[in-house]
Coordinates of C-alpha atoms in Angstrom, one line a residue:
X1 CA -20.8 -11.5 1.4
X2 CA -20.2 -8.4 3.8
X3 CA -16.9 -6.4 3.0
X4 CA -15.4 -3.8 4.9
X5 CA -13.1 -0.9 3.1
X6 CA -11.1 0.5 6.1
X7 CA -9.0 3.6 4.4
X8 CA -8.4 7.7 5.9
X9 CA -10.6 9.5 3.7
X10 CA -13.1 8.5 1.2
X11 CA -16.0 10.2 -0.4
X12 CA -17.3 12.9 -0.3
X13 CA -14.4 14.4 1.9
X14 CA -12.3 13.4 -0.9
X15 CA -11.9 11.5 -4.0
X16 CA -8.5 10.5 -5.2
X17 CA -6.9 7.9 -7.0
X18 CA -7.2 5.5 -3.6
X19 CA -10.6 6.7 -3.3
X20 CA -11.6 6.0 -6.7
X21 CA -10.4 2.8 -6.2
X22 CA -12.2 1.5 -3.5
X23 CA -15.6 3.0 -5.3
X24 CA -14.8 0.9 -8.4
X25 CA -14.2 -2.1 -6.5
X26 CA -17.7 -1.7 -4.9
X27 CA -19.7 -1.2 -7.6
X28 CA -17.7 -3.6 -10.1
X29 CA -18.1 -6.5 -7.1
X30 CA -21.9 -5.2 -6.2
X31 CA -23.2 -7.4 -9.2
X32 CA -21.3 -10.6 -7.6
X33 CA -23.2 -10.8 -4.3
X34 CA -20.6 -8.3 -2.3
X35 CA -22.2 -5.5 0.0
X36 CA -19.6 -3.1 0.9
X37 CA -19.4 -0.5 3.7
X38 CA -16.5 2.0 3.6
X39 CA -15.1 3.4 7.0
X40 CA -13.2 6.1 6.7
X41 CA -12.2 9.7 8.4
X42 CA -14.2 12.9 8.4
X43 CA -14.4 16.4 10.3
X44 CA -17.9 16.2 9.6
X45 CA -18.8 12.1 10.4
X46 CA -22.5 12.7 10.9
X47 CA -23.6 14.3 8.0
X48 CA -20.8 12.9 5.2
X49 CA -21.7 9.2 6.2
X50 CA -23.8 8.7 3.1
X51 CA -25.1 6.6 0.5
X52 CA -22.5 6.1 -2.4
X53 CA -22.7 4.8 -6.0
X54 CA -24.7 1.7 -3.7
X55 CA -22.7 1.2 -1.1
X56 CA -22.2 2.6 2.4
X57 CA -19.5 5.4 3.2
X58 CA -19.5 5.8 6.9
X59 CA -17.1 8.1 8.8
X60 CA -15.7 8.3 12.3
X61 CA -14.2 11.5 13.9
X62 CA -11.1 12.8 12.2
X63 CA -8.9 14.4 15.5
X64 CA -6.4 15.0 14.5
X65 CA -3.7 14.7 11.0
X66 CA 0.1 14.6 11.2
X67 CA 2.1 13.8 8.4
X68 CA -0.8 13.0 6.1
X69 CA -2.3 10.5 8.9
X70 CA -5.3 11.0 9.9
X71 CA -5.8 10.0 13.7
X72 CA -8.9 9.2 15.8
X73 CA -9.9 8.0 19.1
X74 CA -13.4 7.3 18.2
X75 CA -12.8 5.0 14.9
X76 CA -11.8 2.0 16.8
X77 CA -14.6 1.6 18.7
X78 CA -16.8 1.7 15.2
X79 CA -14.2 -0.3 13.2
X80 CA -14.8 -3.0 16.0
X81 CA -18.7 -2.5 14.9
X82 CA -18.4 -2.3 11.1
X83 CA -15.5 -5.4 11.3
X84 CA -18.3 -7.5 13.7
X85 CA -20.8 -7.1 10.7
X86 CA -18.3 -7.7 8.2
X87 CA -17.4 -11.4 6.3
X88 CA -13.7 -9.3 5.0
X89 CA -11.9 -6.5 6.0
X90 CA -10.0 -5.2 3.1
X91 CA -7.7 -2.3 3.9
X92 CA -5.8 0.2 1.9
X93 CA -2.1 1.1 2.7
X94 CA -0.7 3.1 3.5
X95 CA -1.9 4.4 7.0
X96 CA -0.3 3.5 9.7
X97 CA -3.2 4.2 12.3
X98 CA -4.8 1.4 10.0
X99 CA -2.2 -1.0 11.2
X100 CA -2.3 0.0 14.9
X101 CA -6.7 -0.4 14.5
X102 CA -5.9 -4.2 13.3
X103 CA -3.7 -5.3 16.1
X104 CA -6.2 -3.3 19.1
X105 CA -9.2 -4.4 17.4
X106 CA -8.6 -7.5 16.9
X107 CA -11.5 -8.3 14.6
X108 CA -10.6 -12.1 13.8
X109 CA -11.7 -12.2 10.3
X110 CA -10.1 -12.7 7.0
X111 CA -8.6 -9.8 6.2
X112 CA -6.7 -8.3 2.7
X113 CA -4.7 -5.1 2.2
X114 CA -4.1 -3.6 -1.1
X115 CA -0.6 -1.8 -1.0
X116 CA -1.1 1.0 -3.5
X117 CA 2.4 2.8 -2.3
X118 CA 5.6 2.1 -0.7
X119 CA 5.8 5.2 1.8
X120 CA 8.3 7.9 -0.1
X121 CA 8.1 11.2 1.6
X122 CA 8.0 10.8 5.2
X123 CA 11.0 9.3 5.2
X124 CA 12.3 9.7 8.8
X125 CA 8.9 8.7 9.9
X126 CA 9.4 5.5 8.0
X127 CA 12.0 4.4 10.0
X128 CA 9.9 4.5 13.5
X129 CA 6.8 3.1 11.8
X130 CA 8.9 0.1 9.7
X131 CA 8.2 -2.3 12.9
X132 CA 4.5 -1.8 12.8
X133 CA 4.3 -2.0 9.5
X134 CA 6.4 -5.0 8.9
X135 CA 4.1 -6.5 11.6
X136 CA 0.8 -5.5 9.9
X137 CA 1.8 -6.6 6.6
X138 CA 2.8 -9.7 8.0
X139 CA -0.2 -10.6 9.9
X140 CA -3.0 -10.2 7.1
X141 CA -4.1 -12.8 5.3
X142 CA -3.4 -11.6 1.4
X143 CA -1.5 -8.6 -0.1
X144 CA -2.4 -7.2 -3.4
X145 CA -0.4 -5.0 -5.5
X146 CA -1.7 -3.2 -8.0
X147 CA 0.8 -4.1 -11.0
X148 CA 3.7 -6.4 -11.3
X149 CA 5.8 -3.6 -11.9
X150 CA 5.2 -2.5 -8.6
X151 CA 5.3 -5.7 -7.0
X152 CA 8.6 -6.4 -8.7
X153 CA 10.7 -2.7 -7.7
X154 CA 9.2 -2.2 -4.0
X155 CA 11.7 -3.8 -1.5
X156 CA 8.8 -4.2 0.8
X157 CA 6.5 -5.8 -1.0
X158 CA 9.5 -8.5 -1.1
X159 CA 9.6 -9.5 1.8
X160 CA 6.0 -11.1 1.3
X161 CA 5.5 -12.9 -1.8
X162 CA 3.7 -15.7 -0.8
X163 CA 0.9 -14.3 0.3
X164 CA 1.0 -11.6 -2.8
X165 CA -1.2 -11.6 -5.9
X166 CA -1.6 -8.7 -8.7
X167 CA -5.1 -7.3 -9.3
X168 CA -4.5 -4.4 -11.8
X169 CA -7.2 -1.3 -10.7
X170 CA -10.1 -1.5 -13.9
X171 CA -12.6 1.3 -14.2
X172 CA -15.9 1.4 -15.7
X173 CA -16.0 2.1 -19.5
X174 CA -17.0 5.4 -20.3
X175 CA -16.3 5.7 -23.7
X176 CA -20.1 6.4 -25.0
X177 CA -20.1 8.8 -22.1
X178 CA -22.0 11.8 -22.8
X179 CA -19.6 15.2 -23.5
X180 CA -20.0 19.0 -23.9
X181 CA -17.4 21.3 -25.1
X182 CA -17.7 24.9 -23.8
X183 CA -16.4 27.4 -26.7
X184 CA -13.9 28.2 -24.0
X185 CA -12.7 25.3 -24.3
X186 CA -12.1 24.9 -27.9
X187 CA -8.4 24.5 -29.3
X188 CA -7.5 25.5 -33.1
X189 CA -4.5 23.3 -33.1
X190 CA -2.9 20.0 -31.6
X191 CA -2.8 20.0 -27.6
X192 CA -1.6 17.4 -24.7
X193 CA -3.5 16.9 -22.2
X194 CA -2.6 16.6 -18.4
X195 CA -5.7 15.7 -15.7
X196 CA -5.5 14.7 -12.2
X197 CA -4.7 16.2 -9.0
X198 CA -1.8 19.0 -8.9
X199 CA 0.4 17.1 -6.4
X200 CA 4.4 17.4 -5.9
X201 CA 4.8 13.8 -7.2
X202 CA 3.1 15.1 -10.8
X203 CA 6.2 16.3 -12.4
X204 CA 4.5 19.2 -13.6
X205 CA 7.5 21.6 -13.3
X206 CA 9.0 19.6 -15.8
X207 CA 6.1 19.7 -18.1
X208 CA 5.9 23.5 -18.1
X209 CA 9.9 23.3 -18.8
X210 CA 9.1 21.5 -21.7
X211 CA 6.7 23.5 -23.1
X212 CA 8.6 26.1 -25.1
X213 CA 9.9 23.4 -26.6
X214 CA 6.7 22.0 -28.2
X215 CA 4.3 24.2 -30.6
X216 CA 0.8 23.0 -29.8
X217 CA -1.1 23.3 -26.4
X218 CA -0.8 22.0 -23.0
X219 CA -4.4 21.8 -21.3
X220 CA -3.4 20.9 -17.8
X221 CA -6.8 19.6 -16.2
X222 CA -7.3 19.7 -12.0
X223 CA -6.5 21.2 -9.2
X224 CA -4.6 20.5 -6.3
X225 CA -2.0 22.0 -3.3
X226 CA 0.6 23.6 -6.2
X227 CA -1.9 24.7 -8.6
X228 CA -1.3 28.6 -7.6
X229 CA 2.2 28.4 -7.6
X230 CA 1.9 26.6 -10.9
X231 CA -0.7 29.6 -12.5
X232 CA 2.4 32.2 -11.7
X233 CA 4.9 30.7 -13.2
X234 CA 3.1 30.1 -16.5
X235 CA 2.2 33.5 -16.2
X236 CA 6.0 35.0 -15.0
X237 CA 7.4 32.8 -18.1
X238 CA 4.8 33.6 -20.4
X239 CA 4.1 30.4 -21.2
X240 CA 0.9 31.1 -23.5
X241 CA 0.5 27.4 -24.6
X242 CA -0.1 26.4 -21.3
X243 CA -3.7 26.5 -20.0
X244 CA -4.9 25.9 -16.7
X245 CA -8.3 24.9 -16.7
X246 CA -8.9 23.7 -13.2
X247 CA -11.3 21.0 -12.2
X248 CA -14.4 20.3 -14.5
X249 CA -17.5 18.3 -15.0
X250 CA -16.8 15.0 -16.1
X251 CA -18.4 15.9 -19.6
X252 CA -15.8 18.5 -20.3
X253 CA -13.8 16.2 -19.3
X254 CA -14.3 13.8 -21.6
X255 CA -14.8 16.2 -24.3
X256 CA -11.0 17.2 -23.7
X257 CA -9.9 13.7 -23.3
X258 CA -11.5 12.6 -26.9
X259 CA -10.0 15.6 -28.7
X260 CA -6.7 15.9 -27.5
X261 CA -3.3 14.9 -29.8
X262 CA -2.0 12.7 -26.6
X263 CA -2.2 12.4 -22.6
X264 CA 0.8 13.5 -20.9
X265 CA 1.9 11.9 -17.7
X266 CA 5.5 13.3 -16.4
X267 CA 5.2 11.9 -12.7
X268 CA 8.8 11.5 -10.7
X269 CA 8.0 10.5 -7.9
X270 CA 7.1 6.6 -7.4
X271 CA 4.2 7.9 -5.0
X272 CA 2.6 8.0 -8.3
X273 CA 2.2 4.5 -8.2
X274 CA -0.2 3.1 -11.0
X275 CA -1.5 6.3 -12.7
X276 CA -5.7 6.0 -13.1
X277 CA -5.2 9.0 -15.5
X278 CA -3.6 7.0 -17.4
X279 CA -6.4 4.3 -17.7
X280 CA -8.9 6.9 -18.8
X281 CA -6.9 8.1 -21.7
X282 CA -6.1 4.0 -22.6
X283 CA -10.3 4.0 -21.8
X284 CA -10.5 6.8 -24.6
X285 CA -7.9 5.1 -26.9
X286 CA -5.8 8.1 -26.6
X287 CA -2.1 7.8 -27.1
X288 CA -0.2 8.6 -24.1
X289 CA 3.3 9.8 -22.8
X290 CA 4.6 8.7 -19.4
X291 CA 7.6 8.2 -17.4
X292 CA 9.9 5.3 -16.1
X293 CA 9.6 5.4 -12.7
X294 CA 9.2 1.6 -12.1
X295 CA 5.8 2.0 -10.9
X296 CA 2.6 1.0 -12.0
X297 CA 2.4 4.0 -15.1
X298 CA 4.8 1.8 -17.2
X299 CA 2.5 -1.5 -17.3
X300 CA -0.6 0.7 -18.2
X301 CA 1.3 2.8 -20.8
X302 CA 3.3 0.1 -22.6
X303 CA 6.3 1.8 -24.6
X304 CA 6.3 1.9 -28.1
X305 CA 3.1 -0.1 -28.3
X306 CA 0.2 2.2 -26.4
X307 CA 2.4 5.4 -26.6
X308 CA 6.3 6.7 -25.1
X309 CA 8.0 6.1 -22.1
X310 CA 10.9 8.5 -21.1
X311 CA 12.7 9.6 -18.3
X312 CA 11.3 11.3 -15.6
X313 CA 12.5 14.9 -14.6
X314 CA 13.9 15.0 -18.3
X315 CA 12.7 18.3 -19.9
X316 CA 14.2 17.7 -23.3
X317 CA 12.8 13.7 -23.7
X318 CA 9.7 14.3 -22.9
X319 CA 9.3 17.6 -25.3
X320 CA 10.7 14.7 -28.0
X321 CA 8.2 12.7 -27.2
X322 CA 5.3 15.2 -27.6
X323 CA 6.9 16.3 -30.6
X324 CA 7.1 13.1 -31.9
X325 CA 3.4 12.9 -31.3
X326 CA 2.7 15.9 -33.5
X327 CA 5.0 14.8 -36.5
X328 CA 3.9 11.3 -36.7
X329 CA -0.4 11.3 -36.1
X330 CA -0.7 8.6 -37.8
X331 CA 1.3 6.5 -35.7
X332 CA 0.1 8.3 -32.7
X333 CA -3.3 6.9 -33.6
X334 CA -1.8 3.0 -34.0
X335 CA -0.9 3.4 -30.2
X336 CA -4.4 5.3 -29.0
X337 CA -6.1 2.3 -30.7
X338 CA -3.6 -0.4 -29.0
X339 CA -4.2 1.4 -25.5
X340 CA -7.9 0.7 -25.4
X341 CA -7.2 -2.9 -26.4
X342 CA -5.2 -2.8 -24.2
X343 CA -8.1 -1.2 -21.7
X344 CA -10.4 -4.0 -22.5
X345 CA -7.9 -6.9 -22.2
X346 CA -6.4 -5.6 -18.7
X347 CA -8.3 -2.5 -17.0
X348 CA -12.0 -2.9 -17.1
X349 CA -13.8 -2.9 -13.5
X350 CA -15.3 -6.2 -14.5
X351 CA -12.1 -7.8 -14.2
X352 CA -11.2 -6.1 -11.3
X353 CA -14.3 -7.0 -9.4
X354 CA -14.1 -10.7 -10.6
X355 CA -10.5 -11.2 -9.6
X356 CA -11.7 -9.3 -6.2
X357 CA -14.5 -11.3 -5.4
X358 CA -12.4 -14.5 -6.4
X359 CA -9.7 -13.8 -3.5
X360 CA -12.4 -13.0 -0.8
X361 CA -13.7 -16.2 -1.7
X362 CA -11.0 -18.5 -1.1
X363 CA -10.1 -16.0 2.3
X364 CA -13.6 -16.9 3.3
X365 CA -13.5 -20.8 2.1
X366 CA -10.1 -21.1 4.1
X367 CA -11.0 -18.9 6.9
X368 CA -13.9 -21.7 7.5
X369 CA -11.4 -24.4 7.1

């Protein structure tokens, strides 16, 4: 079985949380019989269309990007190619050049479209693109949403129920994953731990408001568009239990995410829509700390069983909660060991890729019909 991935950007141009999910659904389907190709944008298509974890990650010509969509004349005429070889097309909203390819293509074959996000910041764009969209969503032939959660609190993933199913995003385990610890590094007391990409949606403004309010360390992992501005305020506050550490190898990484007291998560935005940060600390049975923002982060972080849930933008609740962290270990460690059970009984790519596999399947079985 032949499935496309149509999405922007993909590795190596970028690897996000999207990004990261259409890799793990590759490799954690490649074992099932499913050969996947991933299309995607590039300013450099010639020499990032590469070879990737065993798949293929081809790239058309990125012209142009306005208001974080990337635009191209060339990519139809190779998503016609790529969708003439393909058994599926599985695309990734949102992008709305996406839903314009599907209807001027016209590819004719079974297609699926995970909605990671309802559109939150371009608003006023929203409102010209809602009739494409509507029509898009409308005309392919399954929806998956990444969390009931999410599926229950967006208003447009409503509208569609019947053709919607929830496939939670798994990643590999990497718990015996090797680690290394630069004495840099090293932390002589408790400290949270923050990783992903330094984005406006993070809440991280409200994390550093918090932090004279907790006495252990914040190690805030990544980097990302508001990473400077970020540094200087730590720095103008003298905030010297923050630490910035930017990105780092995935064995630091680890290293950092198998010490620390607890993984914080203050997101406020419900662009952050599922939270794979999140799945690595359950991954690494760490207790974690999120917020309610009736996305995805509250049915991977379960409250009061894998760690706290507070509210989002909420300085003094979320230093509570980290503090409660710090008095209570013990109980800290009941939740770290309930969030990889958790892991194992919800988020592993296996059952990702099975569940995947599964739905092109039946798309393929009634596409034949």
């Amino acid at each position: 079985m032949r499935v496309l991935h149509f999405f922007k950007t993909y590795w190596p141009d970028t690897f996000g949380g999207i990004e990261r999910t259409i890799d793990a659904i590759a490799r954690s389907t490649a074992g099932l019989g499913v050969e996947t190709t991933v299309l995607s944008l590039s300013r450099k298509p010639l020499e990032r269309s590469v070879e990737f974890h065993g798949h293929r990650a081809v790239k058309a010509r990125l012209d142009l990007d306005i208001a974080s969509t990337g635009l191209s004349l060339g990519a139809l005429g190779q998503f016609a190619r790529e969708a003439a070889e393909a058994d599926i097309v599985h695309y990734h909203f949102p992008w709305p050049y996406m839903d314009a390819a599907h209807f001027l293509v016209r590819h004719g074959k079974p297609s699926v479209a995970t909605y990671h996000s309802d559109i939150i910041k371009q608003r006023a764009l929203k409102r010209v693109y809602a009739p494409l969209m509507q029509r898009f969503l409308g005309c392919v032939d399954s929806l998956v949403a990444t969390s009931p959660n999410y599926a229950a609190s967006s208003p447009v993933l409503a509208r569609y129920r019947d053709k919607l199913e929830i496939i939670p995003i798994g990643l590999e385990d990497e718990v015996d994953a090797e680690e290394m610890l630069p004495a840099s590094l090293a932390m002589d007391r408790p400290f949270f731990l923050f990783a992903g990409v330094l984005r406006y949606y993070k809440g991280l403004d409200v994390l550093l408001d918090a932090a004279s309010l907790v006495p252990g360390d914040i190690v805030i992992l990544g980097s990302g568009p508001l990473e400077d501005r970020l540094r200087r305020r730590a720095q103008a506050e003298r905030l010297t239990n923050v630490r910035f550490v930017g990105a780092l190898p995935d064995e630091e990484k680890v290293a950092l995410m198998r010490r620390c007291c607890a993984f914080v998560f203050p997101s406020n935005e419900r662009s952050e829509a599922f939270g794979l940060s999140l799945v690595e600390a359950a991954m690494f049975a760490r207790p974690m700390i999120s917020t309610e923002i009736s996305t995805g982060t509250s049915y991977v972080n379960f409250d009061g069983e894998t760690g706290l849930v507070v509210p989002p933008n909420d300085a003094q609740a979320l230093a509570a909660a980290m503090n409660e962290i710090i008095r209570a270990p013990e109980r800290a460690e009941q939740w770290g060991a309930s969030a990889r059970r958790r892991y194992l009984d919800l988020f592993t790519a296996e059952a990702m890729g099975r569940r995947y596999c599964a739905l092109y399947t039946r798309l393929l079985t009634q596409g034949r019909g």
